[in-house]
CSV table of C-alpha atoms and ligand atoms in Angstrom, one decimal:
chain,number,residue,atom,x,y,z
A,87,MET,CA,32.9,46.8,-1.8
A,88,LEU,CA,30.4,45.9,-0.1
A,89,LYS,CA,27.6,47.6,-2.2
A,90,ARG,CA,29.6,46.1,-5.1
A,91,SER,CA,29.1,42.3,-4.6
A,92,ALA,CA,26.2,43.2,-3.4
A,93,ALA,CA,25.2,44.0,-7.0
A,94,LEU,CA,26.9,41.4,-8.0
A,95,GLY,CA,25.1,39.0,-6.4
A,96,LEU,CA,21.7,40.2,-7.6
A,97,VAL,CA,22.3,40.4,-11.2
A,98,ALA,CA,23.3,36.6,-11.0
A,99,ALA,CA,20.0,35.9,-9.5
A,100,PHE,CA,18.3,37.8,-11.8
A,101,GLY,CA,19.9,36.1,-14.5
A,102,ALA,CA,18.7,32.8,-13.5
A,103,VAL,CA,15.5,34.0,-13.2
A,104,ALA,CA,15.1,35.4,-16.9
A,105,ALA,CA,16.6,32.3,-18.1
A,106,PHE,CA,13.1,30.7,-17.4
A,107,ALA,CA,11.1,33.9,-18.4
A,108,THR,CA,12.1,34.5,-21.9
A,109,ILE,CA,8.4,34.9,-22.9
A,110,ALA,CA,7.1,37.3,-20.7
A,111,PRO,CA,6.7,40.7,-22.1
A,112,HIS,CA,9.4,43.1,-21.8
A,113,GLU,CA,7.9,46.1,-20.6
A,114,ASP,CA,6.7,44.0,-17.8
A,115,ALA,CA,10.4,44.1,-16.2
A,116,THR,CA,10.1,46.0,-13.0
A,117,PRO,CA,13.0,47.7,-11.7
A,118,LEU,CA,15.9,45.8,-9.9
A,119,PRO,CA,14.4,45.4,-5.8
A,120,PRO,CA,16.7,47.1,-3.3
A,121,GLN,CA,20.6,46.3,-3.0
A,122,ALA,CA,20.1,45.8,0.2
A,123,LEU,CA,18.5,42.7,0.7
A,124,ILE,CA,21.4,40.7,-0.1
A,125,VAL,CA,24.1,41.9,2.1
A,126,GLU,CA,22.7,40.0,4.9
A,127,PRO,CA,25.1,36.8,4.8
A,128,LEU,CA,28.5,38.9,4.9
A,129,ALA,CA,27.4,39.1,8.7
A,130,LEU,CA,28.2,35.8,9.7
A,131,GLN,CA,31.8,36.1,10.4
A,132,ALA,CA,31.7,36.9,14.6
A,133,ARG,CA,32.3,33.7,15.7
A,134,GLU,CA,34.3,32.7,19.3
A,135,VAL,CA,33.9,30.7,22.2
A,136,PRO,CA,35.9,27.6,21.5
A,137,ALA,CA,33.4,24.7,22.2
A,138,PRO,CA,34.8,22.4,24.9
A,139,PRO,CA,35.9,19.3,23.6
A,140,GLN,CA,32.9,17.0,21.8
A,141,TYR,CA,31.5,16.0,18.7
A,142,VAL,CA,28.6,14.9,16.6
A,143,ARG,CA,27.2,11.9,15.7
A,144,GLU,CA,24.4,10.4,13.8
A,145,GLU,CA,22.8,7.3,13.5
A,146,GLN,CA,20.3,5.1,12.8
A,147,PHE,CA,17.3,3.5,15.1
A,148,GLN,CA,17.8,0.1,13.3
A,149,ARG,CA,15.2,-3.1,13.7
A,150,GLY,CA,16.4,-5.0,17.3
A,151,ASP,CA,18.0,-2.0,18.9
A,152,THR,CA,18.2,-1.8,22.2
A,153,LEU,CA,17.5,1.3,23.8
A,154,ALA,CA,20.9,0.9,25.9
A,155,GLY,CA,22.9,-0.6,22.4
A,156,PHE,CA,21.8,2.4,20.6
A,157,LEU,CA,22.5,4.8,22.4
A,158,GLY,CA,26.0,2.9,23.0
A,159,ARG,CA,26.9,3.4,19.7
A,160,LEU,CA,26.1,7.1,19.5
A,161,GLY,CA,29.5,6.9,22.3
A,162,ILE,CA,27.4,8.2,24.8
A,163,GLU,CA,28.8,7.0,28.6
A,164,PRO,CA,26.5,4.4,30.1
A,165,THR,CA,26.0,5.2,33.7
A,166,LEU,CA,23.7,8.4,32.2
A,167,PHE,CA,21.3,5.1,29.6
A,168,GLY,CA,18.9,4.8,32.9
A,169,SER,CA,18.0,8.6,32.8
A,170,LEU,CA,17.6,9.1,29.1
A,171,ALA,CA,15.4,5.8,29.1
A,172,ARG,CA,13.2,7.4,31.3
A,173,THR,CA,12.2,9.7,28.4
A,174,PRO,CA,9.5,9.2,26.9
A,175,ALA,CA,10.3,10.6,23.7
A,176,LEU,CA,13.4,8.1,23.2
A,177,ARG,CA,11.5,4.9,24.7
A,178,ALA,CA,9.2,6.0,21.2
A,179,LEU,CA,11.7,6.1,19.2
A,180,ARG,CA,10.6,4.1,16.1
A,181,PRO,CA,13.4,2.1,13.5
A,182,GLY,CA,14.6,4.1,10.5
A,183,VAL,CA,14.8,7.3,12.8
A,184,HIS,CA,18.4,9.6,12.1
A,185,VAL,CA,19.1,10.7,15.5
A,186,ARG,CA,22.1,13.3,16.0
A,187,ALA,CA,23.8,13.2,18.8
A,188,GLU,CA,26.4,16.0,20.1
A,189,VAL,CA,28.2,14.5,23.0
A,190,LEU,CA,31.2,16.2,25.2
A,191,ALA,CA,34.2,13.9,25.6
A,192,ASP,CA,33.3,12.5,28.7
A,193,GLY,CA,30.3,11.1,27.1
A,194,THR,CA,27.5,13.2,28.5
A,195,PRO,CA,25.2,14.1,25.7
A,196,LYS,CA,24.4,18.2,24.8
A,197,GLU,CA,21.3,17.6,22.7
A,198,LEU,CA,20.2,14.5,21.0
A,199,SER,CA,17.8,15.0,18.5
A,200,PHE,CA,15.3,13.9,15.2
A,201,LEU,CA,13.2,14.5,13.5
A,202,THR,CA,9.4,12.7,14.0
A,203,GLY,CA,7.2,11.2,11.2
A,204,ARG,CA,4.7,14.9,12.1
A,205,ASP,CA,7.7,17.1,11.0
A,206,THR,CA,8.5,18.4,14.3
A,207,LEU,CA,12.1,18.4,15.6
A,208,VAL,CA,12.3,16.7,18.9
A,209,ARG,CA,15.6,17.6,21.2
A,210,ILE,CA,16.6,15.9,24.2
A,211,VAL,CA,18.7,18.1,26.7
A,212,PRO,CA,19.8,17.6,30.2
A,213,ASP,CA,17.9,19.3,32.5
A,214,GLY,CA,19.8,18.8,36.1
A,215,GLU,CA,20.0,15.2,36.8
A,216,ARG,CA,17.3,14.9,34.3
A,217,PHE,CA,16.5,15.1,30.6
A,218,ARG,CA,13.6,16.2,29.1
A,219,ALA,CA,12.3,16.9,25.6
A,220,LEU,CA,11.3,19.5,23.5
A,221,GLU,CA,9.3,19.1,20.4
A,222,GLU,CA,9.2,22.4,18.2
A,223,GLN,CA,8.0,22.8,14.2
A,224,ALA,CA,11.1,22.0,12.1
A,225,PRO,CA,12.8,24.1,10.1
A,226,LEU,CA,12.3,22.4,6.6
A,227,GLU,CA,13.6,23.9,4.1
A,228,THR,CA,12.5,22.7,0.1
A,229,ARG,CA,14.1,22.5,-2.5
A,230,VAL,CA,13.2,21.2,-6.0
A,231,LEU,CA,14.8,18.8,-7.9
A,232,MET,CA,15.3,17.7,-11.8
A,233,LYS,CA,16.0,14.0,-12.5
A,234,ALA,CA,15.6,11.3,-16.0
A,235,SER,CA,15.7,8.3,-15.9
A,236,VAL,CA,15.2,5.1,-18.8
A,237,ILE,CA,13.0,2.3,-18.3
A,238,ARG,CA,14.8,-1.3,-18.5
A,239,SER,CA,13.4,-3.2,-16.7
A,240,SER,CA,10.3,-2.1,-14.4
A,241,LEU,CA,10.1,1.4,-13.3
A,242,PHE,CA,10.9,1.3,-9.5
A,243,ALA,CA,14.7,0.2,-11.2
A,244,ALA,CA,14.7,3.1,-13.2
A,245,THR,CA,13.5,5.4,-10.5
A,246,ASP,CA,16.5,4.3,-8.5
A,247,ALA,CA,18.5,3.8,-10.6
A,248,ALA,CA,18.3,7.8,-10.7
A,249,GLY,CA,18.0,8.3,-6.7
A,250,ILE,CA,14.2,8.9,-7.2
A,251,PRO,CA,12.1,8.7,-3.8
A,252,ASP,CA,9.7,6.0,-4.0
A,253,SER,CA,7.6,8.0,-3.2
A,254,ILE,CA,7.8,10.3,-6.2
A,255,ALA,CA,7.7,6.9,-8.8
A,256,MET,CA,3.9,6.7,-6.9
A,257,GLN,CA,2.6,10.0,-8.0
A,258,LEU,CA,4.5,9.2,-11.0
A,259,ALA,CA,2.6,6.4,-11.6
A,260,ASP,CA,-0.4,7.9,-9.9
A,261,VAL,CA,-0.3,11.2,-12.9
A,262,PHE,CA,-0.4,9.1,-15.4
A,263,GLY,CA,-2.6,6.3,-14.3
A,264,GLY,CA,-5.3,7.5,-17.1
A,265,ASP,CA,-3.3,7.2,-19.6
A,266,VAL,CA,0.0,4.8,-19.1
A,267,ASP,CA,-1.1,1.2,-17.5
A,268,PHE,CA,2.1,0.5,-15.6
A,269,TYR,CA,1.6,-2.8,-15.7
A,270,ARG,CA,1.0,-3.7,-19.7
A,271,ASP,CA,2.3,-0.2,-21.3
A,272,LEU,CA,5.8,0.1,-20.1
A,273,ARG,CA,8.9,-0.5,-22.8
A,274,LYS,CA,12.1,-0.8,-22.0
A,275,GLY,CA,13.7,2.2,-23.9
A,276,ASP,CA,10.4,4.4,-22.1
A,277,ARG,CA,12.0,7.3,-20.0
A,278,PHE,CA,10.6,10.3,-17.4
A,279,THR,CA,11.7,13.3,-15.8
A,280,VAL,CA,10.2,14.6,-12.9
A,281,VAL,CA,10.5,17.7,-11.3
A,282,TYR,CA,9.8,17.4,-7.5
A,283,GLU,CA,10.2,18.8,-4.1
A,284,LEU,CA,12.6,17.3,-1.2
A,285,TYR,CA,12.5,18.8,2.2
A,286,HIS,CA,15.8,19.1,3.8
A,287,LEU,CA,16.4,19.2,7.6
A,288,GLY,CA,20.1,20.9,8.3
A,289,GLY,CA,21.0,20.6,4.8
A,290,ARG,CA,20.2,16.7,4.8
A,291,PRO,CA,17.6,15.1,2.4
A,292,VAL,CA,14.4,14.4,5.0
A,293,ARG,CA,12.0,13.2,2.4
A,294,ALA,CA,9.9,14.1,-0.4
A,295,GLY,CA,7.4,16.4,-1.0
A,296,ARG,CA,5.1,17.1,-4.3
A,297,LEU,CA,5.9,16.3,-7.8
A,298,LEU,CA,5.7,19.3,-9.5
A,299,ALA,CA,6.1,18.5,-13.3
A,300,ALA,CA,7.1,15.1,-14.9
A,301,GLU,CA,7.0,14.1,-18.1
A,302,PHE,CA,6.6,10.6,-19.9
A,303,VAL,CA,8.1,9.5,-23.2
A,304,ASN,CA,5.9,5.9,-23.3
A,305,GLN,CA,6.3,3.4,-26.6
A,306,GLY,CA,7.0,7.2,-28.7
A,307,ARG,CA,4.3,9.0,-27.3
A,308,THR,CA,5.4,12.2,-25.2
A,309,ILE,CA,3.2,12.9,-22.0
A,310,ARG,CA,3.8,15.8,-20.3
A,311,ALA,CA,2.0,16.9,-16.5
A,312,VAL,CA,2.1,20.3,-14.5
A,313,ASP,CA,0.5,20.3,-10.9
A,314,PHE,CA,-1.9,22.8,-10.8
A,315,GLY,CA,-4.5,23.5,-7.8
A,316,SER,CA,-5.9,20.2,-6.9
A,317,SER,CA,-4.9,18.6,-10.6
A,318,TYR,CA,-2.3,17.4,-13.0
A,319,TYR,CA,-3.2,19.4,-16.5
A,320,ALA,CA,-0.8,19.0,-19.5
A,321,PRO,CA,0.6,22.6,-20.5
A,322,ASP,CA,-1.7,23.0,-22.8
A,323,GLY,CA,-4.7,23.0,-19.9
A,324,ARG,CA,-6.3,19.6,-20.9
A,325,ASN,CA,-7.3,17.5,-17.4
A,326,LEU,CA,-4.8,14.6,-17.0
A,327,ARG,CA,-7.6,13.0,-14.1
A,328,LYS,CA,-9.4,10.7,-16.7
A,329,ALA,CA,-13.2,9.2,-16.0
A,330,PHE,CA,-11.3,5.3,-15.7
A,331,LEU,CA,-7.4,4.7,-14.7
A,332,ARG,CA,-5.8,2.7,-17.4
A,333,ALA,CA,-5.0,0.0,-14.9
A,334,PRO,CA,-7.3,-1.9,-12.1
A,335,LEU,CA,-4.2,-2.8,-10.1
A,336,GLU,CA,-2.7,-0.8,-7.4
A,337,PHE,CA,1.2,-0.1,-8.4
A,338,SER,CA,3.4,-0.9,-6.0
A,339,ARG,CA,7.2,-1.9,-5.2
A,340,VAL,CA,5.7,-5.6,-5.0
A,341,SER,CA,4.0,-5.7,-8.2
A,342,SER,CA,5.5,-3.2,-10.1
A,343,GLY,CA,7.6,-6.1,-12.2
A,344,PHE,CA,5.1,-8.3,-13.0
A,345,GLY,CA,3.1,-7.3,-15.9
A,346,MET,CA,7.3,-6.8,-17.6
A,347,ARG,CA,7.8,-11.0,-17.0
A,348,ARG,CA,5.7,-13.0,-19.9
A,349,HIS,CA,3.5,-14.5,-17.8
A,350,PRO,CA,2.0,-18.3,-18.6
A,351,ILE,CA,-2.0,-17.2,-18.4
A,352,GLN,CA,-1.1,-13.8,-20.0
A,353,SER,CA,-3.4,-14.0,-23.1
A,354,GLY,CA,-4.7,-11.0,-25.7
A,355,TRP,CA,-7.7,-9.8,-25.2
A,356,LYS,CA,-9.6,-11.9,-28.1
A,357,ALA,CA,-9.0,-15.0,-26.4
A,358,HIS,CA,-11.5,-14.4,-23.9
A,359,GLN,CA,-12.7,-11.1,-24.0
A,360,GLY,CA,-11.4,-9.9,-21.0
A,361,ILE,CA,-7.5,-8.7,-19.5
A,362,ASP,CA,-5.7,-11.0,-17.2
A,363,TYR,CA,-3.1,-9.1,-14.7
A,364,ALA,CA,-0.7,-11.4,-13.3
A,365,ALA,CA,0.1,-9.9,-9.5
A,366,PRO,CA,0.6,-11.3,-6.5
A,367,THR,CA,-2.5,-12.6,-4.4
A,368,GLY,CA,-2.8,-10.1,-2.3
A,369,THR,CA,-2.1,-7.4,-4.1
A,370,ARG,CA,-4.7,-4.5,-4.1
A,371,VAL,CA,-7.9,-4.1,-6.8
A,372,ARG,CA,-9.3,-0.9,-6.8
A,373,ALA,CA,-12.3,0.9,-9.1
A,374,VAL,CA,-10.9,2.1,-12.1
A,375,GLY,CA,-13.8,4.9,-12.4
A,376,ASP,CA,-17.0,6.1,-9.9
A,377,GLY,CA,-19.3,3.8,-10.0
A,378,VAL,CA,-22.0,1.6,-8.1
A,379,VAL,CA,-21.1,-2.1,-6.8
A,380,GLU,CA,-24.1,-3.9,-9.5
A,381,PHE,CA,-23.0,-8.0,-8.1
A,382,ALA,CA,-20.6,-8.6,-5.0
A,383,GLY,CA,-19.9,-12.0,-4.5
A,384,ALA,CA,-18.2,-15.8,-6.1
A,385,LYS,CA,-20.2,-16.3,-9.9
A,386,ASN,CA,-18.9,-20.1,-11.7
A,387,GLY,CA,-15.6,-19.6,-13.7
A,388,TYR,CA,-15.4,-16.3,-12.7
A,389,GLY,CA,-14.5,-17.1,-8.8
A,390,ASN,CA,-15.2,-13.6,-6.6
A,391,VAL,CA,-16.0,-11.1,-8.8
A,392,VAL,CA,-16.8,-7.0,-8.5
A,393,ILE,CA,-18.9,-5.7,-11.2
A,394,LEU,CA,-19.7,-2.0,-10.8
A,395,ARG,CA,-22.1,-0.1,-13.0
A,396,HIS,CA,-20.6,3.5,-13.9
A,397,ASN,CA,-22.0,6.5,-15.9
A,398,GLY,CA,-23.7,6.2,-18.9
A,399,GLN,CA,-23.2,2.6,-20.4
A,400,TYR,CA,-20.1,1.9,-19.1
A,401,SER,CA,-19.4,-1.3,-16.4
A,402,THR,CA,-16.2,-2.6,-15.1
A,403,VAL,CA,-15.4,-6.4,-14.4
A,404,TYR,CA,-13.2,-7.9,-11.6
A,405,ALA,CA,-12.2,-11.5,-11.5
A,406,HIS,CA,-10.6,-14.3,-9.6
A,407,LEU,CA,-10.3,-12.0,-6.0
A,408,SER,CA,-8.9,-14.1,-3.2
A,409,ARG,CA,-11.2,-11.4,-1.1
A,410,ILE,CA,-14.2,-9.0,-1.7
A,411,GLY,CA,-14.3,-5.2,-0.1
A,412,VAL,CA,-17.5,-4.0,-1.3
A,413,ARG,CA,-21.6,-5.3,-1.2
A,414,ARG,CA,-23.8,-4.8,-3.4
A,415,GLY,CA,-25.7,-1.1,-3.9
A,416,ALA,CA,-22.4,0.3,-2.2
A,417,ARG,CA,-21.2,3.8,-4.4
A,418,VAL,CA,-17.2,3.6,-4.8
A,419,ALA,CA,-14.8,6.7,-6.2
A,420,GLN,CA,-12.0,5.9,-8.6
A,421,ASN,CA,-8.8,4.4,-6.9
A,422,ASP,CA,-10.7,3.1,-3.7
A,423,THR,CA,-10.1,-0.7,-2.8
A,424,ILE,CA,-13.0,-3.3,-3.6
A,425,GLY,CA,-10.8,-6.1,-3.2
A,426,LEU,CA,-7.4,-8.3,-3.9
A,427,VAL,CA,-5.5,-10.9,-6.1
A,428,GLY,CA,-6.6,-13.9,-6.4
A,429,GLN,CA,-7.3,-17.1,-8.3
A,430,THR,CA,-11.1,-17.7,-6.9
A,431,GLY,CA,-12.9,-19.8,-9.8
A,432,TRP,CA,-11.2,-21.5,-12.9
A,433,ALA,CA,-7.7,-19.7,-13.1
A,434,THR,CA,-4.3,-21.8,-12.6
A,435,GLY,CA,-2.4,-19.1,-11.2
A,436,PRO,CA,-3.0,-16.0,-9.2
A,437,HIS,CA,-4.0,-13.2,-11.6
A,438,LEU,CA,-7.2,-10.4,-11.9
A,439,HIS,CA,-9.7,-11.1,-14.9
A,440,TYR,CA,-10.4,-7.4,-16.4
A,441,GLU,CA,-13.6,-6.8,-18.4
A,442,PHE,CA,-14.5,-3.5,-19.7
A,443,ARG,CA,-18.0,-3.4,-20.9
A,444,ILE,CA,-20.0,-1.0,-23.0
A,445,ALA,CA,-23.8,-1.9,-22.7
A,446,GLY,CA,-23.0,-5.4,-21.4
A,447,GLN,CA,-20.5,-5.9,-24.3
A,448,ALA,CA,-17.2,-6.6,-23.2
A,449,ARG,CA,-14.6,-4.5,-24.9
A,450,ASN,CA,-11.1,-3.6,-25.7
A,451,PRO,CA,-10.2,-0.5,-23.5
A,452,LEU,CA,-7.2,-0.1,-25.0
A,453,SER,CA,-9.3,0.9,-28.4
A,454,ILE,CA,-11.4,3.4,-26.6
A,455,ALA,CA,-10.7,7.6,-26.0
A,456,MET,CA,-11.6,8.2,-22.4
A,457,PRO,CA,-13.9,10.7,-21.0
A,458,SER,CA,-11.3,13.0,-19.2
A,459,GLY,CA,-12.0,15.5,-16.5
A,460,LEU,CA,-12.3,19.0,-16.4
A,461,PRO,CA,-9.5,21.6,-18.2
A,462,VAL,CA,-8.4,24.7,-15.9
A,463,PRO,CA,-11.2,27.2,-15.8
A,464,ALA,CA,-11.2,30.0,-18.6
A,465,GLN,CA,-10.3,32.5,-15.4
A,466,SER,CA,-8.1,30.7,-14.1
A,467,LEU,CA,-5.8,30.1,-17.6
A,468,ALA,CA,-3.0,33.1,-16.5
A,469,ALA,CA,-2.5,32.1,-13.2
A,470,PHE,CA,-1.7,28.7,-15.0
A,471,ARG,CA,0.8,29.5,-17.9
A,472,ALA,CA,2.3,31.7,-15.5
A,473,GLN,CA,3.0,28.4,-12.9
A,474,ALA,CA,3.7,25.5,-16.1
A,475,GLU,CA,6.2,28.0,-17.8
A,476,PRO,CA,8.9,27.8,-15.6
A,477,LEU,CA,7.8,24.1,-15.0
A,478,VAL,CA,7.8,22.8,-18.3
A,479,ALA,CA,11.3,25.5,-19.5
A,480,ARG,CA,12.8,22.9,-17.2
A,481,LEU,CA,11.1,19.7,-18.3
A,482,ASP,CA,12.8,20.9,-22.0
A,483,LEU,CA,16.0,21.4,-20.1
A,484,LEU,CA,16.3,17.6,-19.2
A,485,ALA,CA,14.7,16.1,-22.4
A,486,ASN,CA,17.3,17.9,-24.0
A,487,ALA,CA,20.1,16.9,-22.1
A,488,ASN,CA,18.6,13.3,-22.0
A,489,VAL,CA,18.2,12.7,-25.2
A,490,ALA,CA,21.5,14.3,-26.0
A,491,LEU,CA,22.7,11.2,-23.5
A,492,LEU,CA,20.8,8.6,-24.9
A,493,GLU,CA,22.2,9.1,-29.0
B,150,ZN,ZN1,-8.9,-13.6,-18.1
């Protein structure tokens, strides 16, 4: 009986793997591993000793919570608040942290535990008349999730609707930042698929990890990305990192809704040889590419302006800043903050005036093919394909499901 269920488990597991590996040559198929591997979970039955009457409660420490009020919510006996409050780990509790309490029927805590930002698990346990804290590496479990959504108003509205964490939305904007201007290029009906890691503790999701693969369909154009090494690549090995980012503004929840709306000062490129980005004062302005600060200061109509010189004949201009964050002659890397959005100079509202110049002439960046980073090196192509294939298969699965859903 045992042997039989073990064999069935193996077949099911192997079948699932095979579904994602259809391109692998058949002569590579190795014999099934020894069956003993699967038997282990069946040994779980032997439990005895009915626990003393106790319960488990989980509460989130809220902004404005006092420690006493919070411990009361966890069902802990008030006479113990004093000795619990002497535990430094509890005094350092931050709003937003979920605390799990195992409490006996008389209100005595058996254990309080919570996850720290360092991915460690703090456990507070009774120690005679006092309590002491133990800290250990949290046994996080990584799961891979796939989600898809459609843009109706903004990227964050779409990720919220699908329950995709903010950090994954940011990574998505980052990965495609060389191809898509998330302030100006997004259209209603654009859609995307993400494959990402989600860390769990005790079966509960605690935070997102890396974006492993993604697809973005922007104005009918499909771009795909697969995480490999230190960069993201298209499935054919082209690097998605470009010498210049499409948008000179950091993408964030606060400013993300702006580009989708029509703004009175938003005018076409031709009108004044640049692009205006309506954004709240204080929004981070970033260098679109590596370069050297050629000018940083006030200049008539531009107000506070930074001009960067890049490789080749390229330079970029960032005007109307409320604050300048760099000095003339400094080296900057792509994505470095060079200042903050403002309305200095001839500006009727807070916005960034951005120019892309070639040999000193303002050009429409949308009409220029931007140079890309290096592709996957030849010696890593086999490893890249092995990693990319199952991820691309997942993107295909969801893309098809998505289309079916939309039609
Ligand atoms: Zn302008």
